[in-house]
Amino acid sequence: MSRPLTFAPPPGARAYALRTARGEFAVVDASVGVGIEPKGTVLLLPGFTGSKEDFISMHEPLAARGYRTVAVDGRGQFESPGPRDDESAYAQSELAQDVLTQAAAVGTPVHLVGHSLGGQIARAAVLLDHTPFVSLTLISSGPAEISEPQQQRAKLLRDALAVMSMAQVWQAIQAMDDPQAGGGDLDSVDAVDAGLDDREDLRRRWMGNSPAQLVATGRQLCTEPDRVAELATVPLPFHVLSGTEDGTWAVPLLDDMAVRLRAHRTVIDGAEHSPNTDRPLETARALADFWDTTGK
């Protein structure tokens, strides 16, 4: 799962419930810096098991470039309400409609950004109606289903949620990550979590997720068809951004997708599947540079 450096909104940002025609969604909304000319508004969609906090370190640098940023918890993610046991509420078409109403509530037009699962939901929203959007950026979000090893992990999670509570699954995840138990690496686990209150923020986020949402969206990631050709017909500027390594979608797949979309392509050095948390300043710079070229 993604590990943001903090769950606290930065100066100039506020957390609140965004009211839309399809209910309320928890957001972190950061306005443009004082004395800086506003250039546009951005809607940021997190990935599987993630949350709006996955963009927390990008709000300030993007505000300094003139962009208001609104990061959102999707339906059933962390602090946004959603059914706990009704998977139909999390059909991709339903989540895509949510995005359209979020964009309307924020105030269109917006630059749309989706990380991983959020990218595939963003794609679905654009295919339903591209008119609310100025551009689409896909961060570490591939053309179709996730890699076979990640499909196995998603199935393992679905199987666990069928027989265990969210708290029990969290305990199992921690056991797998515990270097003392042989389940993880000290540098890659504990060091990354430094600054979080003994992982309590991560646990709180996990417990806030709807089990039905995790099951439904995890299944989507394993079965998503290739819709790149369909997306390429949409008259929007596209941006494909990733790290130099990615175990969820191989980087060459993302390279090829960018070619098929005639998209701007950015690779963030030193980042893996979550450039937004691995290298937030470099990622923010790349996003703003791209948006500046759209002239909107």
Tab-separated table of N, CA, C and O in Angstrom, residues 138-242:
chain	number	residue	atom	x	y	z
A	138	LEU	N	-2.295	9.960	-16.400
A	138	LEU	CA	-2.328	8.621	-15.811
A	138	LEU	C	-0.983	8.367	-15.139
A	138	LEU	O	0.057	8.316	-15.810
A	139	ILE	N	-0.996	8.234	-13.815
A	139	ILE	CA	0.218	7.974	-13.058
A	139	ILE	C	0.291	6.481	-12.736
A	139	ILE	O	-0.563	5.957	-12.017
A	140	SER	N	1.292	5.807	-13.274
A	140	SER	CA	1.495	4.375	-12.995
A	140	SER	C	0.187	3.608	-13.138
A	140	SER	O	-0.188	2.812	-12.282
A	141	SER	N	-0.494	3.847	-14.229
A	141	SER	CA	-1.791	3.221	-14.492
A	141	SER	C	-1.769	2.684	-15.909
A	141	SER	O	-1.651	3.456	-16.869
A	142	GLY	N	-1.865	1.364	-16.041
A	142	GLY	CA	-1.611	0.724	-17.315
A	142	GLY	C	-2.807	0.564	-18.213
A	142	GLY	O	-3.931	0.953	-17.884
A	143	PRO	N	-2.582	-0.050	-19.379
A	143	PRO	CA	-3.616	-0.141	-20.411
A	143	PRO	C	-4.714	-1.146	-20.122
A	143	PRO	O	-5.833	-1.016	-20.624
A	144	ALA	N	-4.417	-2.147	-19.312
A	144	ALA	CA	-5.396	-3.212	-19.076
A	144	ALA	C	-5.179	-3.777	-17.674
A	144	ALA	O	-4.904	-3.022	-16.735
A	145	GLU	N	-5.282	-5.099	-17.522
A	145	GLU	CA	-5.200	-5.702	-16.191
A	145	GLU	C	-3.785	-5.610	-15.615
A	145	GLU	O	-2.805	-5.427	-16.345
A	146	ILE	N	-3.700	-5.729	-14.285
A	146	ILE	CA	-2.424	-5.672	-13.595
A	146	ILE	C	-1.614	-6.944	-13.852
A	146	ILE	O	-2.137	-7.931	-14.381
A	147	SER	N	-0.351	-6.923	-13.470
A	147	SER	CA	0.543	-8.055	-13.704
A	147	SER	C	0.062	-9.302	-12.961
A	147	SER	O	-0.687	-9.215	-11.986
A	148	GLU	N	0.515	-10.444	-13.416
A	148	GLU	CA	0.088	-11.714	-12.814
A	148	GLU	C	0.425	-11.793	-11.327
A	148	GLU	O	-0.432	-12.196	-10.525
A	149	PRO	N	1.642	-11.413	-10.890
A	149	PRO	CA	1.910	-11.448	-9.443
A	149	PRO	C	0.960	-10.551	-8.657
A	149	PRO	O	0.522	-10.917	-7.554
A	150	GLN	N	0.632	-9.375	-9.195
A	150	GLN	CA	-0.287	-8.492	-8.491
A	150	GLN	C	-1.717	-9.032	-8.517
A	150	GLN	O	-2.487	-8.822	-7.565
A	151	GLN	N	-2.077	-9.743	-9.575
A	151	GLN	CA	-3.389	-10.395	-9.592
A	151	GLN	C	-3.479	-11.437	-8.480
A	151	GLN	O	-4.523	-11.578	-7.831
A	152	GLN	N	-2.385	-12.156	-8.258
A	152	GLN	CA	-2.383	-13.152	-7.185
A	152	GLN	C	-2.525	-12.483	-5.825
A	152	GLN	O	-3.236	-12.992	-4.942
A	153	ARG	N	-1.887	-11.331	-5.637
A	153	ARG	CA	-2.006	-10.596	-4.377
A	153	ARG	C	-3.429	-10.089	-4.179
A	153	ARG	O	-3.960	-10.127	-3.063
A	154	ALA	N	-4.035	-9.601	-5.255
A	154	ALA	CA	-5.409	-9.113	-5.156
A	154	ALA	C	-6.369	-10.250	-4.814
A	154	ALA	O	-7.299	-10.071	-4.011
A	155	LYS	N	-6.135	-11.420	-5.391
A	155	LYS	CA	-6.988	-12.572	-5.078
A	155	LYS	C	-6.797	-12.998	-3.631
A	155	LYS	O	-7.777	-13.347	-2.937
A	156	LEU	N	-5.566	-12.963	-3.154
A	156	LEU	CA	-5.295	-13.297	-1.763
A	156	LEU	C	-6.054	-12.363	-0.822
A	156	LEU	O	-6.632	-12.797	0.184
A	157	LEU	N	-6.079	-11.089	-1.164
A	157	LEU	CA	-6.811	-10.128	-0.344
A	157	LEU	C	-8.307	-10.406	-0.389
A	157	LEU	O	-8.982	-10.383	0.646
A	158	ARG	N	-8.843	-10.679	-1.574
A	158	ARG	CA	-10.277	-10.988	-1.683
A	158	ARG	C	-10.623	-12.216	-0.863
A	158	ARG	O	-11.640	-12.246	-0.153
A	159	ASP	N	-9.791	-13.241	-0.945
A	159	ASP	CA	-10.047	-14.466	-0.178
A	159	ASP	C	-9.993	-14.191	1.320
A	159	ASP	O	-10.803	-14.722	2.091
A	160	ALA	N	-9.045	-13.348	1.734
A	160	ALA	CA	-8.927	-13.038	3.159
A	160	ALA	C	-10.143	-12.267	3.651
A	160	ALA	O	-10.674	-12.545	4.738
A	161	LEU	N	-10.603	-11.302	2.872
A	161	LEU	CA	-11.750	-10.493	3.287
A	161	LEU	C	-13.044	-11.304	3.344
A	161	LEU	O	-14.001	-10.906	4.016
A	162	ALA	N	-13.063	-12.440	2.658
A	162	ALA	CA	-14.253	-13.285	2.690
A	162	ALA	C	-14.411	-14.008	4.018
A	162	ALA	O	-15.527	-14.416	4.384
A	163	VAL	N	-13.301	-14.152	4.757
A	163	VAL	CA	-13.368	-14.947	5.999
A	163	VAL	C	-12.830	-14.200	7.215
A	163	VAL	O	-12.919	-14.699	8.339
A	164	MET	N	-12.269	-13.006	7.003
A	164	MET	CA	-11.654	-12.261	8.096
A	164	MET	C	-12.217	-10.847	8.144
A	164	MET	O	-12.672	-10.308	7.136
A	165	SER	N	-12.144	-10.239	9.317
A	165	SER	CA	-12.531	-8.845	9.462
A	165	SER	C	-11.418	-7.948	8.940
A	165	SER	O	-10.275	-8.393	8.731
A	166	MET	N	-11.736	-6.665	8.755
A	166	MET	CA	-10.712	-5.714	8.322
A	166	MET	C	-9.565	-5.651	9.331
A	166	MET	O	-8.393	-5.574	8.951
A	167	ALA	N	-9.902	-5.700	10.616
A	167	ALA	CA	-8.863	-5.654	11.650
A	167	ALA	C	-7.968	-6.885	11.578
A	167	ALA	O	-6.735	-6.790	11.727
A	168	GLN	N	-8.544	-8.042	11.328
A	168	GLN	CA	-7.753	-9.266	11.232
A	168	GLN	C	-6.843	-9.242	10.010
A	168	GLN	O	-5.686	-9.673	10.071
A	169	VAL	N	-7.364	-8.725	8.897
A	169	VAL	CA	-6.541	-8.637	7.690
A	169	VAL	C	-5.387	-7.667	7.913
A	169	VAL	O	-4.255	-7.916	7.499
A	170	TRP	N	-5.652	-6.551	8.601
A	170	TRP	CA	-4.581	-5.602	8.910
A	170	TRP	C	-3.491	-6.268	9.729
A	170	TRP	O	-2.294	-6.089	9.454
A	171	GLN	N	-3.871	-7.030	10.722
A	171	GLN	CA	-2.888	-7.724	11.542
A	171	GLN	C	-2.063	-8.690	10.699
A	171	GLN	O	-0.850	-8.813	10.890
A	172	ALA	N	-2.712	-9.349	9.754
A	172	ALA	CA	-1.992	-10.272	8.883
A	172	ALA	C	-1.000	-9.518	7.995
A	172	ALA	O	0.125	-9.983	7.765
A	173	ILE	N	-1.419	-8.357	7.497
A	173	ILE	CA	-0.526	-7.546	6.669
A	173	ILE	C	0.700	-7.117	7.469
A	173	ILE	O	1.838	-7.171	6.979
A	174	GLN	N	0.481	-6.699	8.702
A	174	GLN	CA	1.606	-6.272	9.536
A	174	GLN	C	2.551	-7.435	9.831
A	174	GLN	O	3.767	-7.262	9.870
A	175	ALA	N	1.997	-8.619	10.032
A	175	ALA	CA	2.838	-9.789	10.271
A	175	ALA	C	3.704	-10.091	9.052
A	175	ALA	O	4.883	-10.451	9.174
A	176	MET	N	3.123	-9.914	7.863
A	176	MET	CA	3.883	-10.156	6.635
A	176	MET	C	4.987	-9.121	6.458
A	176	MET	O	6.044	-9.418	5.892
A	177	ASP	N	4.762	-7.900	6.983
A	177	ASP	CA	5.750	-6.829	6.840
A	177	ASP	C	6.777	-6.800	7.964
A	177	ASP	O	7.735	-6.025	7.910
A	178	ASP	N	6.573	-7.616	8.996
A	178	ASP	CA	7.435	-7.562	10.182
A	178	ASP	C	8.771	-8.230	9.899
A	178	ASP	O	8.842	-9.438	9.709
A	179	PRO	N	9.877	-7.463	9.862
A	179	PRO	CA	11.174	-8.077	9.586
A	179	PRO	C	11.591	-9.085	10.639
A	179	PRO	O	12.327	-10.022	10.359
A	180	GLN	N	11.116	-8.915	11.889
A	180	GLN	CA	11.459	-9.860	12.941
A	180	GLN	C	10.818	-11.223	12.691
A	180	GLN	O	11.296	-12.247	13.170
A	181	ALA	N	9.707	-11.197	11.918
A	181	ALA	CA	9.020	-12.453	11.598
A	181	ALA	C	9.440	-12.990	10.239
A	181	ALA	O	8.871	-13.961	9.754
A	182	GLY	N	10.397	-12.321	9.629
A	182	GLY	CA	10.876	-12.784	8.325
A	182	GLY	C	9.965	-12.388	7.192
A	182	GLY	O	10.085	-12.908	6.085
A	183	GLY	N	9.063	-11.439	7.429
A	183	GLY	CA	8.106	-11.099	6.385
A	183	GLY	C	8.397	-9.815	5.659
A	183	GLY	O	7.674	-9.442	4.760
A	184	GLY	N	9.423	-9.080	6.033
A	184	GLY	CA	9.689	-7.811	5.366
A	184	GLY	C	11.121	-7.384	5.567
A	184	GLY	O	11.909	-8.059	6.233
A	185	ASP	N	11.457	-6.248	4.978
A	185	ASP	CA	12.805	-5.715	5.076
A	185	ASP	C	12.777	-4.449	5.915
A	185	ASP	O	11.953	-3.571	5.695
A	186	LEU	N	13.655	-4.352	6.874
A	186	LEU	CA	13.643	-3.240	7.820
A	186	LEU	C	13.740	-1.897	7.106
A	186	LEU	O	13.014	-0.965	7.406
A	187	ASP	N	14.651	-1.806	6.122
A	187	ASP	CA	14.827	-0.537	5.441
A	187	ASP	C	13.593	-0.153	4.640
A	187	ASP	O	13.194	1.003	4.608
A	188	SER	N	12.962	-1.132	3.967
A	188	SER	CA	11.867	-0.809	3.062
A	188	SER	C	10.549	-0.633	3.776
A	188	SER	O	9.626	-0.057	3.232
A	189	VAL	N	10.422	-1.124	4.986
A	189	VAL	CA	9.148	-1.027	5.701
A	189	VAL	C	9.214	0.032	6.785
A	189	VAL	O	8.593	1.076	6.703
A	190	ASP	N	10.021	-0.195	7.819
A	190	ASP	CA	10.030	0.708	8.954
A	190	ASP	C	10.564	2.087	8.588
A	190	ASP	O	10.059	3.096	9.066
A	191	ALA	N	11.586	2.141	7.740
A	191	ALA	CA	12.142	3.445	7.400
A	191	ALA	C	11.147	4.284	6.626
A	191	ALA	O	11.049	5.493	6.824
A	192	VAL	N	10.405	3.661	5.727
A	192	VAL	CA	9.407	4.396	4.962
A	192	VAL	C	8.311	4.918	5.871
A	192	VAL	O	7.760	5.997	5.660
A	193	ASP	N	7.986	4.162	6.917
A	193	ASP	CA	6.916	4.553	7.816
A	193	ASP	C	7.370	5.535	8.891
A	193	ASP	O	6.568	5.953	9.717
A	194	ALA	N	8.641	5.893	8.908
A	194	ALA	CA	9.116	6.841	9.914
A	194	ALA	C	8.329	8.138	9.817
A	194	ALA	O	8.101	8.660	8.743
A	195	GLY	N	7.897	8.653	10.950
A	195	GLY	CA	7.116	9.879	10.965
A	195	GLY	C	5.641	9.621	11.116
A	195	GLY	O	4.891	10.485	11.542
A	196	LEU	N	5.188	8.439	10.752
A	196	LEU	CA	3.805	8.064	11.009
A	196	LEU	C	3.729	7.532	12.433
A	196	LEU	O	4.654	6.894	12.927
A	197	ASP	N	2.629	7.791	13.087
A	197	ASP	CA	2.487	7.456	14.496
A	197	ASP	C	2.332	5.947	14.651
A	197	ASP	O	1.238	5.433	14.814
A	198	ASP	N	3.500	5.228	14.616
A	198	ASP	CA	3.486	3.768	14.731
A	198	ASP	C	2.486	3.143	13.778
A	198	ASP	O	1.769	2.211	14.118
A	199	ARG	N	2.456	3.696	12.579
A	199	ARG	CA	1.560	3.207	11.525
A	199	ARG	C	0.082	3.387	11.852
A	199	ARG	O	-0.773	2.839	11.177
A	200	GLU	N	-0.219	4.155	12.880
A	200	GLU	CA	-1.620	4.317	13.255
A	200	GLU	C	-2.423	5.010	12.164
A	200	GLU	O	-3.587	4.670	11.933
A	201	ASP	N	-1.806	5.977	11.464
A	201	ASP	CA	-2.508	6.621	10.360
A	201	ASP	C	-2.816	5.613	9.250
A	201	ASP	O	-3.896	5.636	8.658
A	202	LEU	N	-1.851	4.744	8.966
A	202	LEU	CA	-2.084	3.727	7.939
A	202	LEU	C	-3.173	2.752	8.367
A	202	LEU	O	-4.016	2.354	7.557
A	203	ARG	N	-3.165	2.380	9.638
A	203	ARG	CA	-4.206	1.480	10.140
A	203	ARG	C	-5.573	2.156	10.089
A	203	ARG	O	-6.567	1.544	9.683
A	204	ARG	N	-5.613	3.418	10.476
A	204	ARG	CA	-6.880	4.152	10.454
A	204	ARG	C	-7.431	4.236	9.032
A	204	ARG	O	-8.632	4.080	8.807
A	205	ARG	N	-6.549	4.470	8.069
A	205	ARG	CA	-6.992	4.498	6.676
A	205	ARG	C	-7.513	3.124	6.255
A	205	ARG	O	-8.571	3.017	5.631
A	206	TRP	N	-6.747	2.083	6.577
A	206	TRP	CA	-7.182	0.737	6.212
A	206	TRP	C	-8.562	0.424	6.786
A	206	TRP	O	-9.438	-0.074	6.070
A	207	MET	N	-8.766	0.735	8.055
A	207	MET	CA	-10.032	0.425	8.702
A	207	MET	C	-11.184	1.256	8.131
A	207	MET	O	-12.351	0.852	8.213
A	208	GLY	N	-10.883	2.411	7.557
A	208	GLY	CA	-11.926	3.230	6.960
A	208	GLY	C	-12.420	2.720	5.628
A	208	GLY	O	-13.511	3.095	5.175
A	209	ASN	N	-11.626	1.878	4.971
A	209	ASN	CA	-12.030	1.348	3.669
A	209	ASN	C	-13.208	0.400	3.785
A	209	ASN	O	-13.299	-0.378	4.750
A	210	SER	N	-14.083	0.442	2.803
A	210	SER	CA	-15.168	-0.525	2.717
A	210	SER	C	-14.631	-1.849	2.188
A	210	SER	O	-13.970	-1.868	1.138
A	211	PRO	N	-14.900	-2.978	2.859
A	211	PRO	CA	-14.468	-4.268	2.318
A	211	PRO	C	-15.035	-4.523	0.919
A	211	PRO	O	-14.332	-5.058	0.054
A	212	ALA	N	-16.285	-4.138	0.694
A	212	ALA	CA	-16.896	-4.355	-0.622
A	212	ALA	C	-16.169	-3.553	-1.703
A	212	ALA	O	-16.005	-4.020	-2.843
A	213	GLN	N	-15.723	-2.359	-1.337
A	213	GLN	CA	-14.976	-1.539	-2.295
A	213	GLN	C	-13.659	-2.209	-2.651
A	213	GLN	O	-13.269	-2.272	-3.832
A	214	LEU	N	-12.947	-2.726	-1.664
A	214	LEU	CA	-11.674	-3.386	-1.929
A	214	LEU	C	-11.852	-4.629	-2.795
A	214	LEU	O	-11.065	-4.876	-3.714
A	215	VAL	N	-12.890	-5.395	-2.516
A	215	VAL	CA	-13.138	-6.609	-3.296
A	215	VAL	C	-13.504	-6.248	-4.730
A	215	VAL	O	-12.969	-6.819	-5.695
A	216	ALA	N	-14.426	-5.289	-4.891
A	216	ALA	CA	-14.908	-4.945	-6.229
A	216	ALA	C	-13.806	-4.311	-7.075
A	216	ALA	O	-13.610	-4.686	-8.242
A	217	THR	N	-13.079	-3.356	-6.505
A	217	THR	CA	-12.055	-2.688	-7.306
A	217	THR	C	-10.838	-3.583	-7.519
A	217	THR	O	-10.192	-3.521	-8.568
A	218	GLY	N	-10.548	-4.454	-6.543
A	218	GLY	CA	-9.474	-5.417	-6.748
A	218	GLY	C	-9.779	-6.354	-7.904
A	218	GLY	O	-8.888	-6.693	-8.702
A	219	ARG	N	-11.031	-6.750	-8.021
A	219	ARG	CA	-11.434	-7.607	-9.141
A	219	ARG	C	-11.338	-6.842	-10.464
A	219	ARG	O	-10.915	-7.400	-11.485
A	220	GLN	N	-11.715	-5.566	-10.444
A	220	GLN	CA	-11.611	-4.755	-11.662
A	220	GLN	C	-10.172	-4.695	-12.160
A	220	GLN	O	-9.915	-4.803	-13.365
A	221	LEU	N	-9.240	-4.516	-11.237
A	221	LEU	CA	-7.837	-4.442	-11.630
A	221	LEU	C	-7.356	-5.720	-12.305
A	221	LEU	O	-6.431	-5.687	-13.124
A	222	CYS	N	-7.970	-6.828	-11.963
A	222	CYS	CA	-7.569	-8.127	-12.516
A	222	CYS	C	-8.257	-8.446	-13.837
A	222	CYS	O	-7.868	-9.406	-14.514
A	223	THR	N	-9.274	-7.677	-14.202
A	223	THR	CA	-10.071	-8.006	-15.392
A	223	THR	C	-10.215	-6.845	-16.364
A	223	THR	O	-10.895	-6.984	-17.385
A	224	GLU	N	-9.598	-5.709	-16.075
A	224	GLU	CA	-9.775	-4.512	-16.906
A	224	GLU	C	-9.320	-4.766	-18.342
A	224	GLU	O	-8.207	-5.232	-18.597
A	225	PRO	N	-10.185	-4.477	-19.336
A	225	PRO	CA	-9.778	-4.645	-20.732
A	225	PRO	C	-8.916	-3.479	-21.201
A	225	PRO	O	-8.865	-2.417	-20.570
A	226	ASP	N	-8.263	-3.670	-22.313
A	226	ASP	CA	-7.453	-2.620	-22.920
A	226	ASP	C	-8.393	-1.653	-23.654
A	226	ASP	O	-9.020	-2.016	-24.641
A	227	ARG	N	-8.452	-0.409	-23.167
A	227	ARG	CA	-9.334	0.606	-23.762
A	227	ARG	C	-8.531	1.783	-24.320
A	227	ARG	O	-9.062	2.871	-24.509
A	228	VAL	N	-7.267	1.531	-24.605
A	228	VAL	CA	-6.398	2.614	-25.055
A	228	VAL	C	-6.840	3.155	-26.408
A	228	VAL	O	-6.869	4.377	-26.625
A	229	ALA	N	-7.200	2.263	-27.330
A	229	ALA	CA	-7.635	2.724	-28.658
A	229	ALA	C	-8.868	3.610	-28.547
A	229	ALA	O	-8.987	4.633	-29.235
A	230	GLU	N	-9.782	3.239	-27.665
A	230	GLU	CA	-10.989	4.042	-27.440
A	230	GLU	C	-10.619	5.402	-26.847
A	230	GLU	O	-11.130	6.444	-27.274
A	231	LEU	N	-9.722	5.398	-25.868
A	231	LEU	CA	-9.319	6.642	-25.236
A	231	LEU	C	-8.602	7.557	-26.221
A	231	LEU	O	-8.750	8.786	-26.155
A	232	ALA	N	-7.842	6.974	-27.133
A	232	ALA	CA	-7.060	7.772	-28.084
A	232	ALA	C	-7.940	8.615	-28.996
A	232	ALA	O	-7.461	9.599	-29.586
A	233	THR	N	-9.211	8.281	-29.112
A	233	THR	CA	-10.117	9.064	-29.956
A	233	THR	C	-10.654	10.297	-29.241
A	233	THR	O	-11.292	11.152	-29.868
A	234	VAL	N	-10.419	10.401	-27.932
A	234	VAL	CA	-10.931	11.527	-27.147
A	234	VAL	C	-10.044	12.751	-27.377
A	234	VAL	O	-8.818	12.657	-27.288
A	235	PRO	N	-10.633	13.917	-27.656
A	235	PRO	CA	-9.831	15.111	-27.962
A	235	PRO	C	-9.326	15.833	-26.719
A	235	PRO	O	-9.740	16.950	-26.397
A	236	LEU	N	-8.416	15.172	-25.987
A	236	LEU	CA	-7.787	15.763	-24.811
A	236	LEU	C	-6.281	15.551	-24.884
A	236	LEU	O	-5.812	14.558	-25.455
A	237	PRO	N	-5.500	16.430	-24.271
A	237	PRO	CA	-4.078	16.148	-24.100
A	237	PRO	C	-3.892	15.070	-23.022
A	237	PRO	O	-4.517	15.133	-21.960
A	238	PHE	N	-3.026	14.105	-23.309
A	238	PHE	CA	-2.766	13.018	-22.374
A	238	PHE	C	-1.321	13.073	-21.886
A	238	PHE	O	-0.417	13.496	-22.609
A	239	HIS	N	-1.154	12.571	-20.651
A	239	HIS	CA	0.166	12.509	-20.033
A	239	HIS	C	0.275	11.160	-19.326
A	239	HIS	O	-0.598	10.816	-18.522
A	240	VAL	N	1.305	10.414	-19.628
A	240	VAL	CA	1.577	9.144	-18.964
A	240	VAL	C	2.837	9.321	-18.128
A	240	VAL	O	3.914	9.610	-18.663
A	241	LEU	N	2.699	9.160	-16.817
A	241	LEU	CA	3.803	9.376	-15.893
A	241	LEU	C	4.013	8.129	-15.057
A	241	LEU	O	3.043	7.499	-14.623
A	242	SER	N	5.258	7.772	-14.823
A	242	SER	CA	5.559	6.601	-13.988
A	242	SER	C	6.936	6.748	-13.380
A	242	SER	O	7.680	7.683	-13.694
